[in-house]
Short mmCIF file of C-alpha atoms in Angstrom, two decimals:
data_model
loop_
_atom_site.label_atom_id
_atom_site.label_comp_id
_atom_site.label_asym_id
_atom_site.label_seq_id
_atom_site.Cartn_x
_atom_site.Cartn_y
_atom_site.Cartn_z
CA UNK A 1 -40.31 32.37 -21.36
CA UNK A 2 -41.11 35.52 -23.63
CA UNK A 3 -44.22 36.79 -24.79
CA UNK A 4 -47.98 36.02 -26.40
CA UNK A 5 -50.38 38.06 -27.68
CA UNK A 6 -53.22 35.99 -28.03
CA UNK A 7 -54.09 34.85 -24.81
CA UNK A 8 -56.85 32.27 -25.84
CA UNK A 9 -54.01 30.98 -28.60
CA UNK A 10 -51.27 28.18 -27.67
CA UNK A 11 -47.77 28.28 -29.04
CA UNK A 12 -47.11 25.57 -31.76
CA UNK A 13 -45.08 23.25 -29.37
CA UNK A 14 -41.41 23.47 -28.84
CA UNK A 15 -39.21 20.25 -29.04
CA UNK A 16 -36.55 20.49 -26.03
CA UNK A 17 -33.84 18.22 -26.46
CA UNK A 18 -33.32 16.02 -22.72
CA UNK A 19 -30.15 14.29 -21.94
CA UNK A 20 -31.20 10.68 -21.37
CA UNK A 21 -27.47 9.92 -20.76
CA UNK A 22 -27.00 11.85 -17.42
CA UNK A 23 -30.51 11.44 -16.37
CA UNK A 24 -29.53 7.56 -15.97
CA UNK A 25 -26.38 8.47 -14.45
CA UNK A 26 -27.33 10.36 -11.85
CA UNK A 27 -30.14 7.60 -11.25
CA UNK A 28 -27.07 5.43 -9.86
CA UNK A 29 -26.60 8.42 -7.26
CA UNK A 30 -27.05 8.04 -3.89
CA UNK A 31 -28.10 11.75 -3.85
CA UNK A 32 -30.87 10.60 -6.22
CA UNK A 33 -31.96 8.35 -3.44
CA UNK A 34 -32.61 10.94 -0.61
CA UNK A 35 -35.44 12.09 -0.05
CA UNK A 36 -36.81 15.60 -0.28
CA UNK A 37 -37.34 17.74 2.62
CA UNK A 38 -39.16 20.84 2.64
CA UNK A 39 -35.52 23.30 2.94
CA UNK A 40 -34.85 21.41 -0.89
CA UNK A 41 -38.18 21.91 -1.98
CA UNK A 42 -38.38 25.48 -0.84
CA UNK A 43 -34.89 26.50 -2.13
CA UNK A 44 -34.83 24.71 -5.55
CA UNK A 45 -38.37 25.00 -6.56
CA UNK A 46 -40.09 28.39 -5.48
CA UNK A 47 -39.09 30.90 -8.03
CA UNK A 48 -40.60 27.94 -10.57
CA UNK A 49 -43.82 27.56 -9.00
CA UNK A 50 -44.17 30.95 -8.21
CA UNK A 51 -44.83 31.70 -11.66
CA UNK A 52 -46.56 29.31 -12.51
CA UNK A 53 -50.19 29.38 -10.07
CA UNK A 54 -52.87 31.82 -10.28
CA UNK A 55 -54.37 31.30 -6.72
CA UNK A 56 -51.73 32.31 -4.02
CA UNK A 57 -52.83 29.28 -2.02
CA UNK A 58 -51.09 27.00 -4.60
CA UNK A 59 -47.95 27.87 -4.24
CA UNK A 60 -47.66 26.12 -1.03
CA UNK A 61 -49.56 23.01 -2.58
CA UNK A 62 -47.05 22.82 -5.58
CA UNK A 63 -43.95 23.19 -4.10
CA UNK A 64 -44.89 20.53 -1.06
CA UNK A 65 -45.83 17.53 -3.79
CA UNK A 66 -41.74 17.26 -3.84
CA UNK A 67 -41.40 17.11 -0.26
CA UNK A 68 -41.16 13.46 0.50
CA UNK A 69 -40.42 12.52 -2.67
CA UNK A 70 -37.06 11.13 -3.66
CA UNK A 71 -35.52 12.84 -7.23
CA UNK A 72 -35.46 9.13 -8.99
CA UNK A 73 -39.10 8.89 -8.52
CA UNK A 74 -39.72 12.18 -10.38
CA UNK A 75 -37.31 12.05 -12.72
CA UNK A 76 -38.22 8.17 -13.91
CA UNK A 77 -42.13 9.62 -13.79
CA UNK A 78 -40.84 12.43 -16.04
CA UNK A 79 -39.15 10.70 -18.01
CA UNK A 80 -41.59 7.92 -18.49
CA UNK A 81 -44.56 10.34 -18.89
CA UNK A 82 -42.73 12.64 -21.59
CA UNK A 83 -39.95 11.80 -23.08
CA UNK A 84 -39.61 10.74 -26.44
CA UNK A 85 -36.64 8.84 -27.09
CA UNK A 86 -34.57 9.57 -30.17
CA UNK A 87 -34.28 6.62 -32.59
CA UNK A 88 -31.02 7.50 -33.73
CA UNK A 89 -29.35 8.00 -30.05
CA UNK A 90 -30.48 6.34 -26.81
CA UNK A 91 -28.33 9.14 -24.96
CA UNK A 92 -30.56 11.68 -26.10
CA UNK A 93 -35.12 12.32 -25.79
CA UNK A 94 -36.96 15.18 -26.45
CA UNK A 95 -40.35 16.55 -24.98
CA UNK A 96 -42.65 18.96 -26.87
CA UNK A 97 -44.14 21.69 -24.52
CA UNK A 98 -46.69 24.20 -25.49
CA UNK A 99 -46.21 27.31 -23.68
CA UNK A 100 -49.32 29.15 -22.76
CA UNK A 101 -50.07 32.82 -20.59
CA UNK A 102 -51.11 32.09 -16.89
CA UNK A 103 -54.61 32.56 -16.12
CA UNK A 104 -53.83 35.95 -14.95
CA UNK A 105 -52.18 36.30 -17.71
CA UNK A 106 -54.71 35.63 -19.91
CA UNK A 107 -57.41 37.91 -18.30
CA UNK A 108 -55.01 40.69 -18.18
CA UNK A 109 -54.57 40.36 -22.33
CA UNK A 110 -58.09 39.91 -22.67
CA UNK A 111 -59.37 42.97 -20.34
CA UNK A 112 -57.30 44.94 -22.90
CA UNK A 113 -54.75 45.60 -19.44
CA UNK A 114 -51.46 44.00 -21.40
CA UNK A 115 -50.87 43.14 -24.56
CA UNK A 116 -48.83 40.06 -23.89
CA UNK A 117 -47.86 38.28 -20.82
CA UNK A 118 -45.00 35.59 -19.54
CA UNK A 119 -45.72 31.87 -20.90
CA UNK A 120 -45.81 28.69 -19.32
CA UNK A 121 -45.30 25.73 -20.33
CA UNK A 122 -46.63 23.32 -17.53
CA UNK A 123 -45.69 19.97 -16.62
CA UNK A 124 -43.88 18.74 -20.13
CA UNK A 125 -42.00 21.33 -19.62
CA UNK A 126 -38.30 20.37 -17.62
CA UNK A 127 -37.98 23.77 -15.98
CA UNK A 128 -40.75 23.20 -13.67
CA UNK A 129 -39.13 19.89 -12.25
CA UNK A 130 -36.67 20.88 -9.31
CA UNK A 131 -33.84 23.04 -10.58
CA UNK A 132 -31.35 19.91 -10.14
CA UNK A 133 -32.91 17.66 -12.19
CA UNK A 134 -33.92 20.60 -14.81
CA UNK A 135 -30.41 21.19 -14.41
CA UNK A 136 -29.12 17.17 -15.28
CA UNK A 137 -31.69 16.87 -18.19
CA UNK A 138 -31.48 20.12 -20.02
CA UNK A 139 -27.36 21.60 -19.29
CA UNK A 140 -25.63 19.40 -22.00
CA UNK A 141 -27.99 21.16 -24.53
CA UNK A 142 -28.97 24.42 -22.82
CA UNK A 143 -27.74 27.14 -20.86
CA UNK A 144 -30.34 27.88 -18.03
CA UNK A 145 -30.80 31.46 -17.02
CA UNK A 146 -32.65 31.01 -13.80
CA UNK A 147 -34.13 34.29 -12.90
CA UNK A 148 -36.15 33.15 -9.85
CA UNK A 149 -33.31 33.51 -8.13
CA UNK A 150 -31.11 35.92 -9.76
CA UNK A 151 -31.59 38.72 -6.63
CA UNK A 152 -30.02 36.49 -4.36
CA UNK A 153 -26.90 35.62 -7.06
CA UNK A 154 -26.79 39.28 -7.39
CA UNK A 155 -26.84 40.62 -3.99
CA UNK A 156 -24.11 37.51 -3.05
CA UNK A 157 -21.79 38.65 -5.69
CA UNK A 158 -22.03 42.08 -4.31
CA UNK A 159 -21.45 41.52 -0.71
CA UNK A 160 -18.23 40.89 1.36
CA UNK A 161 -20.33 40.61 5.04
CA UNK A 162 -20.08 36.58 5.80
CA UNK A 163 -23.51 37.15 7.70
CA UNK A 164 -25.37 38.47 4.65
CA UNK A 165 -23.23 35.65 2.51
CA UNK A 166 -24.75 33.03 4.46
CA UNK A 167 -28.11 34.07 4.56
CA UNK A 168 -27.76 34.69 0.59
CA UNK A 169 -26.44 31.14 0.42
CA UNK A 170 -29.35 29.47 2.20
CA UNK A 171 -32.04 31.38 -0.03
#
């Protein structure tokens, strides 16, 4: 999410418009009643988390608080825990999200290494839910670039071997 220079500075927070409308929608899913396994978890949320932990040994820990976990309850805890509802249209919230360097980050900038470093924006922020429901609350509003998993899109749009399709597909 771009650049900062100041690594002991926070942006000024950024008002994301969420669509309350589809969120409750897809609430009356039955795929928002399934559970998630670990294959979900793994596939929709590890280019997210990846950037986001400074200690290798989270990664596992972040991604597996999903597993188990159906998308209802984290999208109604999202929701409930950040979402400001516009007065003017119940179909529409908005969250504010400060976006901050990593702790890497941040030491890098401040050892002089970098002079600015990717930003985070941490749990207000709806692109570190799983992609699908980052996908239902932001895509009326937003067009997502997802580049944790832009390789694979690549590689899949580049291939015409159905064994290297399918593995592509599954990543």
């Amino acid at each position: 999410m771009g650049n900062q220079q100041n690594s002991n500075s926070k942006s000024d927070p950024i008002r994301i418009k969420i669509d309350l409308e589809a969120a409750f929608m897809y609430l009356r899913t039955d795929e928002a009643h399934q559970v998630f396994t670990k294959k979900d978890v793994v596939r929709d949320a590890v280019g997210d988390a990846a950037g986001q932990v400074s200690d290798p040994t989270q990664l596992a820990t972040k991604k597996e608080w999903y597993i188990g976990k159906k998308p209802c309850e984290i999208l109604r805890d999202y929701i409930l825990r950040y979402v400001i509802p516009d007065p003017t249209d119940e179909t529409v919230g908005y969250v504010d999200v400060t976006y901050q360097p990593s702790e890497v980050g941040a030491a890098l900038i401040d050892a002089g290494f970098i002079k600015g470093a990717r930003v985070y924006g941490g749990a207000s922020d709806p692109f570190s839910l799983p992609g699908r429901l980052n996908e239902i609350l932001t895509s009326r509003f937003y067009h997502n670039a997802d580049m944790s998993k832009c390789y694979q899109r690549i590689m899949l749009s580049r291939t015409k071997d159905p064994e290297a399709i399918a593995v592509l597909e599954e990543l």
